[in-house]
Short mmCIF file of C-alpha atoms in Angstrom, two decimals:
data_model
loop_
_atom_site.label_atom_id
_atom_site.label_comp_id
_atom_site.label_asym_id
_atom_site.label_seq_id
_atom_site.Cartn_x
_atom_site.Cartn_y
_atom_site.Cartn_z
CA GLY A 1 76.22 43.94 199.04
CA GLN A 2 79.47 45.73 198.54
CA ASN A 3 82.22 45.25 201.06
CA ILE A 4 85.77 46.41 201.63
CA ASP A 5 87.71 44.72 204.46
CA GLN A 6 90.86 46.02 206.09
CA PRO A 7 92.41 45.33 209.49
CA THR A 8 91.30 47.92 212.04
CA GLU A 9 94.73 48.59 213.51
CA MET A 10 98.35 47.55 213.01
CA THR A 11 101.55 48.31 214.89
CA ALA A 12 105.03 48.39 213.42
CA THR A 13 108.52 49.56 214.35
CA GLU A 14 110.33 52.55 212.91
CA GLY A 15 112.61 51.44 210.07
CA ALA A 16 110.72 48.21 209.45
CA ILE A 17 108.35 47.11 206.68
CA VAL A 18 104.58 46.73 207.04
CA GLN A 19 101.94 45.31 204.70
CA ILE A 20 98.33 46.47 204.95
CA ASN A 21 95.84 44.16 203.27
CA CYS A 22 92.53 45.00 201.64
CA THR A 23 89.96 42.54 200.30
CA TYR A 24 86.92 43.62 198.37
CA GLN A 25 83.61 42.39 197.04
CA THR A 26 82.01 44.99 194.82
CA SER A 27 79.60 45.35 191.93
CA GLY A 28 82.26 45.44 189.28
CA PHE A 29 85.77 46.85 189.41
CA ASN A 30 87.19 49.96 187.85
CA GLY A 31 90.28 50.57 189.91
CA LEU A 32 91.53 50.51 193.49
CA PHE A 33 92.90 53.46 195.44
CA TRP A 34 94.93 53.84 198.60
CA TYR A 35 94.75 57.05 200.62
CA GLN A 36 96.59 58.20 203.73
CA GLN A 37 94.77 60.12 206.44
CA HIS A 38 96.51 61.64 209.43
CA ALA A 39 94.35 62.16 212.51
CA GLY A 40 92.13 65.20 212.13
CA GLU A 41 93.17 65.79 208.54
CA ALA A 42 91.88 65.12 205.04
CA PRO A 43 92.67 61.93 203.12
CA THR A 44 95.49 62.29 200.59
CA PHE A 45 96.08 60.11 197.55
CA LEU A 46 98.81 57.46 197.66
CA SER A 47 98.30 55.03 194.80
CA TYR A 48 96.01 53.69 192.11
CA ASN A 49 95.90 50.17 190.66
CA VAL A 50 93.68 49.03 187.82
CA LEU A 51 95.76 46.15 186.42
CA ASP A 52 97.17 43.19 188.32
CA GLY A 53 100.64 43.59 189.72
CA LEU A 54 102.80 45.87 191.77
CA GLU A 55 103.01 49.65 191.52
CA GLU A 56 106.03 51.16 193.25
CA LYS A 57 106.31 54.77 194.32
CA GLY A 58 109.27 55.50 196.57
CA ARG A 59 108.85 53.86 199.97
CA PHE A 60 105.28 52.88 199.17
CA SER A 61 104.12 50.05 196.87
CA SER A 62 100.64 48.78 196.09
CA PHE A 63 99.70 45.37 194.74
CA LEU A 64 96.50 44.20 193.09
CA SER A 65 95.03 40.80 192.24
CA ARG A 66 91.65 41.24 190.60
CA SER A 67 90.93 37.50 190.48
CA LYS A 68 91.35 37.30 194.27
CA GLY A 69 89.68 40.62 195.06
CA TYR A 70 92.80 41.55 196.98
CA SER A 71 95.24 44.40 197.34
CA TYR A 72 97.97 45.37 199.73
CA LEU A 73 99.90 48.51 200.53
CA LEU A 74 103.54 47.96 201.42
CA LEU A 75 105.38 50.61 203.39
CA LYS A 76 109.16 50.31 203.67
CA GLU A 77 111.66 52.06 205.93
CA LEU A 78 108.90 53.19 208.22
CA GLN A 79 109.12 56.67 209.68
CA MET A 80 107.22 58.12 212.62
CA LYS A 81 105.33 60.40 210.23
CA ASP A 82 103.81 57.29 208.60
CA SER A 83 101.59 56.92 211.66
CA ALA A 84 98.17 57.46 210.09
CA SER A 85 95.11 55.66 208.83
CA TYR A 86 95.31 54.02 205.43
CA LEU A 87 92.11 53.85 203.43
CA CYS A 88 91.39 51.36 200.65
CA ALA A 89 88.71 52.29 198.10
CA VAL A 90 87.35 50.48 195.05
CA ARG A 91 85.56 52.08 192.13
CA ASP A 92 82.52 50.01 191.17
CA ASN A 93 80.54 49.59 187.95
CA ASN A 94 78.83 52.93 188.52
CA TYR A 95 82.23 54.59 188.90
CA GLN A 96 81.49 55.37 192.52
CA LEU A 97 84.13 54.83 195.19
CA ILE A 98 83.38 52.26 197.88
CA TRP A 99 85.58 52.89 200.92
CA GLY A 100 86.96 50.60 203.58
CA ALA A 101 86.87 51.78 207.20
CA GLY A 102 90.63 52.27 207.16
CA THR A 103 93.60 50.73 208.95
CA LYS A 104 95.16 52.74 211.75
CA LEU A 105 98.93 52.24 211.62
CA ILE A 106 100.88 52.92 214.79
CA ILE A 107 104.65 53.31 214.46
CA LYS A 108 106.76 52.70 217.54
CA PRO A 109 110.37 53.87 217.96
CA THR B 1 97.44 77.27 195.90
CA ALA B 2 94.19 76.98 197.88
CA GLY B 3 92.95 73.73 196.29
CA ILE B 4 89.67 72.87 197.94
CA THR B 5 88.29 74.88 200.86
CA GLN B 6 85.50 74.02 203.25
CA ALA B 7 83.70 76.25 205.73
CA PRO B 8 83.08 76.22 208.59
CA THR B 9 85.75 73.93 210.09
CA SER B 10 83.42 73.00 212.91
CA GLN B 11 79.89 73.76 214.04
CA ILE B 12 77.48 72.87 216.80
CA LEU B 13 73.92 72.92 215.52
CA ALA B 14 70.60 72.56 217.31
CA ALA B 15 68.39 69.76 216.06
CA GLY B 16 65.75 71.00 213.66
CA ARG B 17 67.85 73.90 212.41
CA SER B 18 69.10 74.16 208.86
CA MET B 19 72.68 74.67 207.80
CA THR B 20 74.76 74.93 204.63
CA LEU B 21 78.29 73.57 204.47
CA ARG B 22 80.34 75.43 201.92
CA CYS B 23 82.87 73.96 199.52
CA THR B 24 84.93 75.82 196.93
CA GLN B 25 87.69 74.57 194.66
CA ASP B 26 90.04 76.52 192.42
CA MET B 27 91.39 73.61 190.38
CA ARG B 28 88.67 73.74 187.71
CA HIS B 29 87.79 70.14 188.43
CA ASN B 30 84.61 68.85 186.81
CA ALA B 31 83.57 66.39 189.50
CA MET B 32 82.80 67.19 193.12
CA TYR B 33 81.65 65.02 196.01
CA TRP B 34 80.36 65.22 199.55
CA TYR B 35 81.25 62.43 202.00
CA ARG B 36 80.60 61.84 205.65
CA GLN B 37 83.09 60.00 207.82
CA ASP B 38 81.98 58.25 211.00
CA LEU B 39 84.11 56.28 213.43
CA GLY B 40 84.48 52.66 212.37
CA LEU B 41 82.89 53.24 208.98
CA GLY B 42 84.37 54.06 205.63
CA LEU B 43 83.73 57.34 203.89
CA ARG B 44 80.16 57.34 202.62
CA LEU B 45 79.08 59.32 199.60
CA ILE B 46 76.19 61.70 200.19
CA HIS B 47 75.86 63.50 196.85
CA TYR B 48 78.05 64.08 193.85
CA SER B 49 78.24 66.23 190.76
CA ASN B 50 80.02 65.13 187.59
CA THR B 51 79.85 68.60 186.05
CA ALA B 52 78.37 72.03 186.72
CA GLY B 53 74.58 71.96 186.49
CA THR B 54 74.20 68.26 187.36
CA THR B 55 74.00 66.41 190.66
CA GLY B 56 73.40 62.84 191.77
CA LYS B 57 72.57 60.91 194.90
CA GLY B 58 75.15 58.81 196.64
CA GLU B 59 74.86 56.09 199.23
CA VAL B 60 73.34 58.21 202.05
CA PRO B 61 71.50 61.19 200.52
CA ASP B 62 68.48 61.43 202.84
CA GLY B 63 68.29 64.69 204.77
CA TYR B 64 70.82 66.42 202.52
CA SER B 65 70.62 68.47 199.35
CA VAL B 66 73.23 69.97 197.02
CA SER B 67 73.46 72.35 194.11
CA ARG B 68 76.14 72.98 191.47
CA ALA B 69 75.47 76.35 189.93
CA ASN B 70 79.07 76.72 188.72
CA THR B 71 82.29 74.72 188.50
CA ASP B 72 83.87 76.02 191.69
CA ASP B 73 81.14 75.75 194.35
CA PHE B 74 79.30 72.73 195.73
CA PRO B 75 77.33 73.57 198.90
CA LEU B 76 75.69 70.90 201.03
CA THR B 77 72.48 71.80 202.88
CA LEU B 78 70.91 70.09 205.85
CA ALA B 79 67.28 71.21 205.83
CA SER B 80 66.39 70.08 209.36
CA ALA B 81 69.33 68.63 211.24
CA VAL B 82 69.04 65.48 213.36
CA PRO B 83 71.58 64.05 215.83
CA SER B 84 72.43 61.16 213.48
CA GLN B 85 73.91 63.75 211.14
CA THR B 86 76.68 64.39 213.64
CA SER B 87 79.77 63.53 211.63
CA VAL B 88 82.83 64.85 209.86
CA TYR B 89 81.96 66.02 206.37
CA PHE B 90 84.50 66.05 203.57
CA CYS B 91 84.14 67.73 200.23
CA ALA B 92 86.31 66.39 197.40
CA SER B 93 86.93 67.07 193.75
CA SER B 94 88.53 65.28 190.82
CA VAL B 95 89.33 66.06 187.21
CA GLY B 96 86.62 63.79 185.89
CA GLY B 97 83.99 61.45 187.25
CA GLU B 98 85.61 58.34 185.83
CA THR B 99 89.24 58.87 186.53
CA THR B 100 92.02 59.77 188.80
CA GLU B 101 92.49 60.76 192.34
CA ALA B 102 90.21 62.88 194.43
CA PHE B 103 91.44 65.91 196.35
CA PHE B 104 89.82 66.49 199.72
CA GLY B 105 89.03 69.58 201.73
CA GLN B 106 90.03 69.75 205.37
CA GLY B 107 86.61 68.70 206.58
CA THR B 108 83.78 70.16 208.64
CA ARG B 109 83.12 68.65 212.04
CA LEU B 110 79.39 68.97 212.70
CA THR B 111 77.71 68.19 215.99
CA VAL B 112 73.91 68.17 216.11
CA VAL B 113 72.50 68.45 219.63
#
C-alpha cells in the first residue's frame, strides 16, 4: 500500500529552527509537495521537490532524497504565525497526490 | 481575486438526504479535485477532473458523484448522506493534472446526523 509518515505533533520555540520529517512509500514518484494549513483554513502551497537536494525559499527550505524515500521541511527564525499543520504529499505513478496526516507545529514564546 | 470558492461553509444534514457542495474557480485551471479531510488522516481524494467534460474516481468515491460541465464549476453531490460522510470537504484546482501546486477553497464542514 501507499504510505506517507510524518510526526503527529512538534513543539519549538520562537526564533529557533525546526525540521519536520516525511518518509514515503508510494507506487512511483513524481514529485513531493509541502503545504501549510492553519487551523480551520485551507492548505496553502509551500514547496515542491522532484529532484534530490535542497530547495530554499526564504525562511523555509525543503530537502528530498528519492533513494531513501525521505524529505524534510526546515523552518528557520520561527515566528508565532508559523504555528500550523504542515502536510507532506507525494505524487504517484498515476499523478495522484497521496497525503500524509500532517504535523501540527506548536510555537512557544 | 476570488480564486476558488466553496459553498456552503458549513451544513448540518439529516441522514438519507441529498446535498450538493458547490465549487467555483476563476483561475481558468484545467484540473479540479474534491478531497475530504478527517482528523488523524491525510486528505483523501474523492473525485477529480483533469479537464472540462471529464471526471475520474479517487481513493474514496463511494457515495459521491461529480460533474464538470464547464471549466469553472465542479459540484460534488451526496445522493443519500450517511454519518460517515461527516467531514471537512475541500475543493482544489491546478493548472494541469500533471504539474504544479493546487489551490484550495476554504472548505465545507459537513455534519450528517
